[in-house]
Coordinates of C-alpha atoms in Angstrom, one line a residue:
M1 CA 71.5 62.5 139.5
K2 CA 70.1 65.9 138.7
K3 CA 73.5 67.5 139.2
Q4 CA 75.1 65.1 136.8
V5 CA 72.5 65.7 134.1
F6 CA 72.8 69.5 134.5
F7 CA 76.6 69.2 134.4
L8 CA 76.6 67.1 131.2
L9 CA 74.0 69.4 129.7
F10 CA 76.2 72.4 130.6
C11 CA 79.3 70.7 129.1
G12 CA 77.5 69.8 125.9
L13 CA 76.1 73.3 125.4
S14 CA 79.5 74.8 126.1
L15 CA 81.1 72.6 123.5
L16 CA 78.4 73.5 121.0
G17 CA 79.0 77.2 121.7
M18 CA 82.7 76.8 121.3
N19 CA 82.3 75.0 118.0
S20 CA 80.1 77.8 116.6
L21 CA 82.5 80.5 117.9
S22 CA 85.5 78.8 116.3
A23 CA 83.7 78.3 113.0
Q24 CA 83.2 82.1 112.5
I25 CA 86.8 83.2 111.7
V26 CA 89.9 81.2 111.4
L27 CA 93.1 83.3 111.3
K28 CA 96.5 82.0 110.3
E29 CA 98.9 81.4 113.2
V30 CA 101.6 84.0 113.5
T31 CA 104.7 83.3 115.6
I32 CA 106.9 86.2 116.5
T33 CA 110.2 85.2 118.0
G34 CA 113.2 87.2 119.0
K35 CA 113.9 90.0 121.4
T36 CA 113.9 93.6 120.3
T37 CA 116.4 95.8 122.1
K38 CA 117.8 99.3 121.2
A39 CA 121.2 98.8 119.8
V40 CA 124.5 100.5 119.2
V41 CA 125.6 99.2 115.8
A42 CA 128.9 98.1 114.4
K43 CA 131.0 100.5 112.3
E44 CA 130.3 98.4 109.1
V45 CA 126.6 98.7 109.6
S46 CA 126.7 102.4 110.3
E47 CA 128.9 103.1 107.2
S48 CA 126.6 100.9 105.0
F49 CA 123.5 102.8 106.2
S50 CA 125.1 106.2 105.7
R51 CA 126.2 105.3 102.2
L52 CA 122.8 103.9 101.1
F53 CA 120.7 106.6 102.9
K54 CA 122.8 109.7 102.8
D55 CA 120.1 112.2 103.9
A56 CA 118.3 110.0 106.4
V57 CA 117.2 111.6 109.6
A58 CA 116.2 110.3 113.1
P59 CA 117.6 106.8 112.8
E60 CA 116.5 104.4 115.6
W61 CA 118.4 101.2 115.7
Y62 CA 117.2 97.9 117.2
E63 CA 118.7 94.4 117.3
V64 CA 116.4 91.6 116.4
N65 CA 117.4 88.0 115.8
K66 CA 121.1 88.8 115.2
R67 CA 120.3 91.5 112.7
Y68 CA 120.0 95.3 112.9
V69 CA 116.7 97.0 112.2
V70 CA 116.6 100.8 111.7
N71 CA 113.6 103.0 111.5
F72 CA 114.3 106.4 109.9
I73 CA 112.9 109.3 107.8
Y74 CA 114.2 109.5 104.2
N75 CA 112.8 111.8 101.5
D76 CA 110.1 112.8 104.0
Q77 CA 108.9 109.2 104.2
K78 CA 108.9 106.7 107.0
N79 CA 111.4 103.9 106.2
R80 CA 112.7 100.7 107.7
A81 CA 115.8 98.7 106.8
V82 CA 117.3 95.5 108.0
F83 CA 121.1 94.9 107.9
T84 CA 123.3 91.9 108.7
K85 CA 125.9 92.3 111.4
G86 CA 128.5 92.7 108.6
G87 CA 126.7 95.7 107.1
S88 CA 124.8 94.1 104.2
L89 CA 121.4 95.4 103.5
V90 CA 118.8 92.6 103.7
Y91 CA 115.8 94.6 102.7
H92 CA 114.3 98.1 102.8
L93 CA 110.7 99.2 103.3
A94 CA 109.5 102.7 102.3
Y95 CA 106.0 103.7 103.5
A96 CA 104.1 106.0 101.1
V97 CA 100.8 107.9 100.9
E98 CA 99.0 107.8 97.5
D99 CA 100.7 110.9 96.2
E100 CA 104.2 109.3 96.8
I101 CA 103.5 106.2 94.8
P102 CA 105.1 106.3 91.3
Q103 CA 102.7 107.3 88.6
D104 CA 103.1 104.1 86.6
I105 CA 102.3 101.9 89.7
K106 CA 99.4 104.2 90.7
S107 CA 97.9 104.1 87.2
M108 CA 98.0 100.3 87.1
V109 CA 96.1 100.2 90.4
K110 CA 93.6 102.9 89.5
N111 CA 92.9 101.3 86.1
K112 CA 92.1 98.0 87.7
Y113 CA 90.3 99.3 90.8
P114 CA 88.8 102.7 89.7
D115 CA 86.2 102.8 92.4
Y116 CA 88.6 102.0 95.3
A117 CA 90.6 104.4 97.4
I118 CA 94.3 103.7 98.1
T119 CA 94.6 103.6 101.9
F120 CA 98.1 102.2 102.6
S121 CA 101.2 101.4 100.6
V122 CA 104.7 100.1 101.2
K123 CA 107.6 99.6 98.8
V124 CA 109.7 96.5 99.5
E125 CA 113.2 96.4 98.0
Q126 CA 115.4 93.3 98.4
G127 CA 118.4 93.1 96.1
D128 CA 117.3 94.1 92.6
A129 CA 113.6 93.2 93.3
K130 CA 111.2 96.0 94.0
V131 CA 107.5 95.3 94.8
W132 CA 104.7 97.5 96.2
F133 CA 102.1 96.3 98.6
I134 CA 99.0 98.5 98.3
N135 CA 95.7 98.4 100.2
V136 CA 92.7 99.5 98.2
E137 CA 89.2 99.7 99.7
D138 CA 85.6 100.5 98.9
A139 CA 82.5 100.5 101.1
T140 CA 82.5 96.7 101.6
K141 CA 86.0 95.3 101.3
I142 CA 89.7 95.9 101.4
H143 CA 92.1 94.3 98.9
V144 CA 95.8 93.9 99.7
L145 CA 97.6 94.0 96.4
R146 CA 101.1 93.0 95.4
V147 CA 102.1 95.2 92.5
G148 CA 105.2 94.4 90.4
A149 CA 106.5 95.9 87.2
D150 CA 103.7 94.6 85.0
E151 CA 101.2 92.7 87.2
I152 CA 98.8 93.1 90.1
T153 CA 98.1 90.1 92.4
V154 CA 95.5 90.1 95.1
V155 CA 97.3 88.8 98.2
N156 CA 94.3 89.0 100.5
T157 CA 90.7 90.3 100.6
L158 CA 89.0 91.5 103.8
K159 CA 85.3 92.1 104.2
K160 CA 84.3 95.2 106.2
T161 CA 81.7 94.8 108.9

């Protein structure tokens, strides 16, 4: 009888502990599928890449979910581009430090968040659309901003601990 009481007490306390643990932080579920392998690309893809990024150096190609991903250096910046098997550009990412962000974009961010430091930025180009994702942070929080031509949207806010 004592063993059953201790067992039930242990189970109850375990469930109570699990509930309080899971109540602290709930993260969105992320599912990553696909297999990444280094790839030799088709002629159409190589020609499209060379035409779009003439002075690119150190390209590294991978095949992911029937598309080609290339990491490379262009204009002294880290870049990534995704191409279809037919050679069409799906999207292009350019990673930038604060000094490499265009002045109009940087001014918008600095005017709205004057006491924050810009700690990370990436330009996303897809078709004719161009958007910047910029992290700004102060002593207590980090804001992930989406910066378009004339607007800033807070995508996420993280509290520092």
